[in-house]
Amino acid sequence: MKTTLILSTALSGLAFAATAQEVNVVSWGGAYETSQVEAYNKPFTAETGIRVNMIAADNPATPLKAQVEAGNVTGDVFDVEVSDAIRLCDEGALMEIDPAMLPAAPDGTPAVDDFVPGALQDCAVANIVWGTVISYNTTKFEGEMPQTAADFFDTETFPGKRGLPRNPKRTLYLALIADGVPAAEIYDVLGTDEGVDRAFAKLDTIKNDVVWWEAGAQPVQLLADGEVSMTTVYNGRVFDAMVAENQPFEIIWDGQYMDMDMFVIPKDAPNLDAAVEYLKFATDTQRLADQARYIAYGPARQSSASLVGLYQDGVTEMAPHMPTSPEALENAVMDDPEFWADRDAEMVERFNAWLASS
Amino acid sequence: MANVALDPHAAVVSTASGGPAALTSADGTPLARALARSQRRARRRAFLLVLPLLAFILITFVVPIGQMLQRSFYNAGFSANMPQVSAWFAETERGTDPDDAAWAALAADLTAAAEARTVAMVGTRINYDLSGTRSLFTSTGRALRGGIEPPYRENLLEIDQKWGDPQLWSVMREASRPVTANFYLAAVDRARDAEGNIVQVDERQRVYTMLFGRTFWLSLVITALTFVLGFPIAHLLATLPLRKSNLLMILVLLPFWTSLLVRTTSWMVLLQQQGVVNDLLVWTGIIGASGRLQMIYNQTGTIIAMTHILLPFMILPLYSVMRTINPSYVRAARSLGASSWTAFRRVYFPQTLPGLGAGALLVFILAVGYYITPALVGGSSGQLISNMIAMHMTSTLNWSLAAALAALLLAAVLVLYWVYDRMVGIDNLKLG
Amino acid sequence: MLDDRHGDAFVAFEHVQKSYDGQTLVVKDLNLAIGKGEFLTMLGPSGSGKTTCLMMLAGFETATHGEIRLAGRPINQVPPHKRGIGMVFQNYALFPHMTVGENLSFPLEVRGMAKPDREARVKRALDMVQMGRFISRRPAQLSGGQQQRIALARALVFDPELVLMDEPLGALDKQLREHMQFEIKHLHEELGITVVYVTHDQGEALTMSDRIAVFNDGRIQQLAPPAELYERPGNSFVASFIGENNSLPGVIEEFQGDKALVRLDGGGVIDATAVNIREKGQRTTVSIRPERVEFKPEMMPPGAHTIEAKVAEVVYMGDILRARLAVAGSDNFVMKMRNTIGQTRLEPGQVIRIGWHPQDARALEPTA
Ligand SMILES: Nc1ncnc2c1ncn2[C@@H]1O[C@H](COP(=O)(O)OP(=O)(O)OP(=O)(O)O)[C@@H](O)[C@H]1O
Ligand SMILES: [Mg+2]
């Protein structure tokens, strides 16, 4: 009896030691996860000795919500979209993160001033900025090439089908931009009934030419197969196709829709200390700049921009491919999580009703 | 007992009542009781054997589904976090304009909720019924962090005019009781207006009833197609010599062994406008280069891909029934003077009905719940109700509405099952 | 009772061959003429091609070669449902989803008969097999014997002139089988139909048939009425297949008219009737029925050869006594004695001399 007691005490001590030495990070899988493993996890483990378990999810917010509701949180750090980060924070599920604890930039600029606007939320820190951009297949047009979001809706001059994601969030804004609404006013217009009608009216002009896509890999494939001549696509995906597969694609940055991915820590994270360490490490200037070596997503810190170098192929200059480059930011729409938290369900219903009407 | 048996009156009684005379076992206990005792032990042992499975099913299946269903009519997001204003709603009648007490309760609740970081949950709950109000709660919550002074009505209206909206008060009244039918109303394109009457939602917003209709219609079409395509294959399987039928069976099962995404993607490669089938049609001159057919990213694509994916579920039960149909039945019919068509129609086909029923039920139920394939190949006209459920599960996170939609789907399937039982008889079902 | 000119026959097989796989012949050069009203049984071991022949006649298998005629008309190209042949299957093949009445009315329906006529016919057919009460039952609610009767009634209800039965009684117990044998025979006589019957039960074949065709290895070994088949088997296969039989191998030593002297391999010389054997020195198998063997000198025909035998075992079987003897090198020679008053009791080990009437011993060509 006594021995068992000692043994179990020893074992639980061991178990504690083991849990203290690891951190569970839930991310999106694929090339994005690889870039995080290379840029964050490997140096983190090398420096601290803390093992990082990468767990892939279709959308890490879904398991996070489920774990919190079930009262059984197993992940420590989750990589989620901004809207989910704010929503879950509002619901009290997440640990608050004080920007003061994040490392300053190499030149001493405090984190609060170094991160791009919107990158620091009450409970979340952004690591990358990614864009939904228009891309076209250069072999599909002769002479003049499309330049703007308006060209996307001009099937007369630029014939061929168009690829769009089947959701309101990443289609309505584009219709408004193409209709001449400046990027800064998109949400004001979309907030009114007339504005929504206007967006749908613009979409109506190409409704019969659209191939709707669902998963991020689809638009690249549609473009490569020649099934569409132009599509919106996540900039990292199309970068891969252009650089790694030498596809004849070009990007139009006009009307870019910018999103951020954010790290959050649930309140009941099993390895809270290790999670905080990981978060601080992964969002420092050098790590974010390193990540651009593996994937074409922009660092959420301004100080990282000058450190962005070549792609892992050793020849491609990454700076122009960053969604945060000056050209890309010219007419870019930043995601507004507040707006979508209010309107998503309603818009989804309207969007699907619109889809079904002929 | 023996006395009773000897008692002539007892005999008379038992004959009169029509019941059987009480039989006894060797030791004199009534046979029925002895039998019951021996069976009870066997039953107990059998129960212990299935107990682990029962627990497994209960934990992994019944409990989650039960929780999910509970969400569809129970949401305490408002009532639990806004106790004072909920109490005011409970005391007053529908249609009562908010008085000072109501405003005070609202202000107190909002302050407390902002403190406890639950105001977003409250806003989310109200947003389900009245789109665009979540930010009203979160922004007011932020404004109230420093506390609020009377007069509450004026001060709240100063923060946001929307607090005076009667529709908002009507929705809050609805939400003040955790049990609600609103999610079911939303799932059939209905909502409550400011007076609490059930009305249809704006025409541009109606989507669910249409999708339910489409889902059932497409599932029916897919079931019919799997039958038309699967019946001859099942028949071949059941009648070919073993070596050949094994090969064919592998071909039938092949789809099971490849991932759903791979299968769906291969349909894209085949059917898209620049795809193999269109290329072939253009090459053979059946269609012109400009007239390439749109066979995917629409209803046709959904039907083709889902028919293919669900085909084995029709073939396997049909096959297992057909294999047991002795060829001598058809021979007998032929020898009795029936042409091969008559023999098929009158003798063979009726005997395959149990398999057909099982296959059709399986395919239909699976088709009704499918979402990955229609999401990928369905375009705008091939989306099904499950796609909306998935959307609310993963994107809008309105799980209550998702649960209500799923519950309606489940109810519809159960009704169908019941109708099937009524018409054909469930014991006439052969699943394998 | 029927000459071999096939032209007059009701059913005729002419040089019919059948192969399923293109390599082996399952039926080899079948020639058979069946007269109208005849009860012909195909008898033979399992796999000898009986069912195949029946299926070719019914139209479910095509003959690889040769011609089959029904009432003078070649039917090779006629589909099964136009042949008008009634058929009873071994497993009865009653349609499980139809009641007894529907089963019987099926052949009438497909012939387009009006409802009142159908009902009358169905009732008559059911009464014929004493099953009138069961008209609205399903086959699954009937016993094996009852199903058998229904199958019979269904095969007869549309008045076919020819009825084929493939081991129709195979699944019944002995008593019921004997009863049904009697009923089938009775119906055959009453209705005047032609029956082709398949069985591998020789007792059944012997009691029911006008003629029996003994099949082996895809060929008819002998076609004859039951008594002739038993009394005068044409070859050693038939001899050993029908009834119990002793066979002794040997060589022909001499002919005396129909009679032959045979020197047995195990020593000794015996008398026998020569069948299909014409040359001295030819090898032969002598076949003798156990009940025709005698050991008492006074029962033996004058001048008959006798041979020495040693009693190995005597089994009491009620009506008869069965002795197993060692004779001419074989220790499995059987002799049956009627259990009469005063019958001599033999003891194991006793040495006796046995003999027989030369007519009862048949020198046949040896089995290949
Ligand atoms: N459909 C078939 N395909 C191939 N070979 C077959 C087929 N049916 C029968 N055979 C072969 O033909 C031969 C004769 O079969 P058949 O069924 O005619 O025998 P049978 O005399 O009816 O035997 P049993 O008394 O066992 O019913 C057998 O060797 C059998 O294996
Ligand atoms: Mg047979």
PDB file of C-alpha atoms and ligand atoms in Angstrom, chain C residues 20 26 45-52 167 200, ligand 1:
ATOM      1  CA  TYR C  20     -20.389 -26.257 -70.051  1.00  0.00           C
ATOM      2  CA  VAL C  26     -21.090 -33.591 -69.533  1.00  0.00           C
ATOM      3  CA  PRO C  45     -25.006 -41.262 -59.654  1.00  0.00           C
ATOM      4  CA  SER C  46     -24.418 -37.648 -58.778  1.00  0.00           C
ATOM      5  CA  GLY C  47     -22.830 -35.631 -61.555  1.00  0.00           C
ATOM      6  CA  SER C  48     -23.806 -38.060 -64.296  1.00  0.00           C
ATOM      7  CA  GLY C  49     -25.692 -35.413 -66.298  1.00  0.00           C
ATOM      8  CA  LYS C  50     -29.339 -36.083 -65.404  1.00  0.00           C
ATOM      9  CA  THR C  51     -30.254 -32.539 -64.453  1.00  0.00           C
ATOM     10  CA  THR C  52     -28.382 -31.256 -67.482  1.00  0.00           C
ATOM     11  CA  GLU C 167     -35.606 -35.170 -57.610  1.00  0.00           C
ATOM     12  CA  HIS C 200     -30.794 -41.143 -57.755  1.00  0.00           C
TER      13      HIS C 200
HETATM   14  N1  LIG D   1     -23.826 -24.623 -64.736  1.00  0.00           N
HETATM   15  C1  LIG D   1     -22.817 -25.506 -64.820  1.00  0.00           C
HETATM   16  N2  LIG D   1     -21.601 -25.090 -65.221  1.00  0.00           N
HETATM   17  C2  LIG D   1     -20.588 -25.948 -65.312  1.00  0.00           C
HETATM   18  N3  LIG D   1     -20.664 -27.241 -65.047  1.00  0.00           N
HETATM   19  C3  LIG D   1     -21.861 -27.725 -64.642  1.00  0.00           C
HETATM   20  C4  LIG D   1     -22.992 -26.876 -64.504  1.00  0.00           C
HETATM   21  N4  LIG D   1     -24.044 -27.609 -64.099  1.00  0.00           N
HETATM   22  C5  LIG D   1     -23.574 -28.867 -63.983  1.00  0.00           C
HETATM   23  N5  LIG D   1     -22.266 -28.959 -64.315  1.00  0.00           N
HETATM   24  C6  LIG D   1     -21.433 -30.155 -64.329  1.00  0.00           C
HETATM   25  O1  LIG D   1     -22.048 -31.059 -65.190  1.00  0.00           O
HETATM   26  C7  LIG D   1     -21.992 -32.369 -64.662  1.00  0.00           C
HETATM   27  C8  LIG D   1     -23.390 -32.951 -64.617  1.00  0.00           C
HETATM   28  O2  LIG D   1     -24.176 -32.193 -63.723  1.00  0.00           O
HETATM   29  P1  LIG D   1     -25.701 -32.530 -63.472  1.00  0.00           P
HETATM   30  O3  LIG D   1     -26.218 -31.432 -62.614  1.00  0.00           O
HETATM   31  O4  LIG D   1     -26.371 -32.750 -64.741  1.00  0.00           O
HETATM   32  O5  LIG D   1     -25.602 -33.859 -62.640  1.00  0.00           O
HETATM   33  P2  LIG D   1     -26.780 -34.694 -61.996  1.00  0.00           P
HETATM   34  O6  LIG D   1     -26.758 -35.981 -62.691  1.00  0.00           O
HETATM   35  O7  LIG D   1     -28.031 -33.935 -62.007  1.00  0.00           O
HETATM   36  O8  LIG D   1     -26.230 -34.883 -60.523  1.00  0.00           O
HETATM   37  P3  LIG D   1     -27.045 -34.858 -59.147  1.00  0.00           P
HETATM   38  O9  LIG D   1     -27.622 -36.198 -58.947  1.00  0.00           O
HETATM   39  O10 LIG D   1     -25.958 -34.603 -58.138  1.00  0.00           O
HETATM   40  O11 LIG D   1     -28.035 -33.778 -59.230  1.00  0.00           O
HETATM   41  C9  LIG D   1     -21.349 -32.260 -63.300  1.00  0.00           C
HETATM   42  O12 LIG D   1     -20.011 -32.678 -63.422  1.00  0.00           O
HETATM   43  C10 LIG D   1     -21.394 -30.813 -62.981  1.00  0.00           C
HETATM   44  O13 LIG D   1     -20.257 -30.429 -62.271  1.00  0.00           O
END
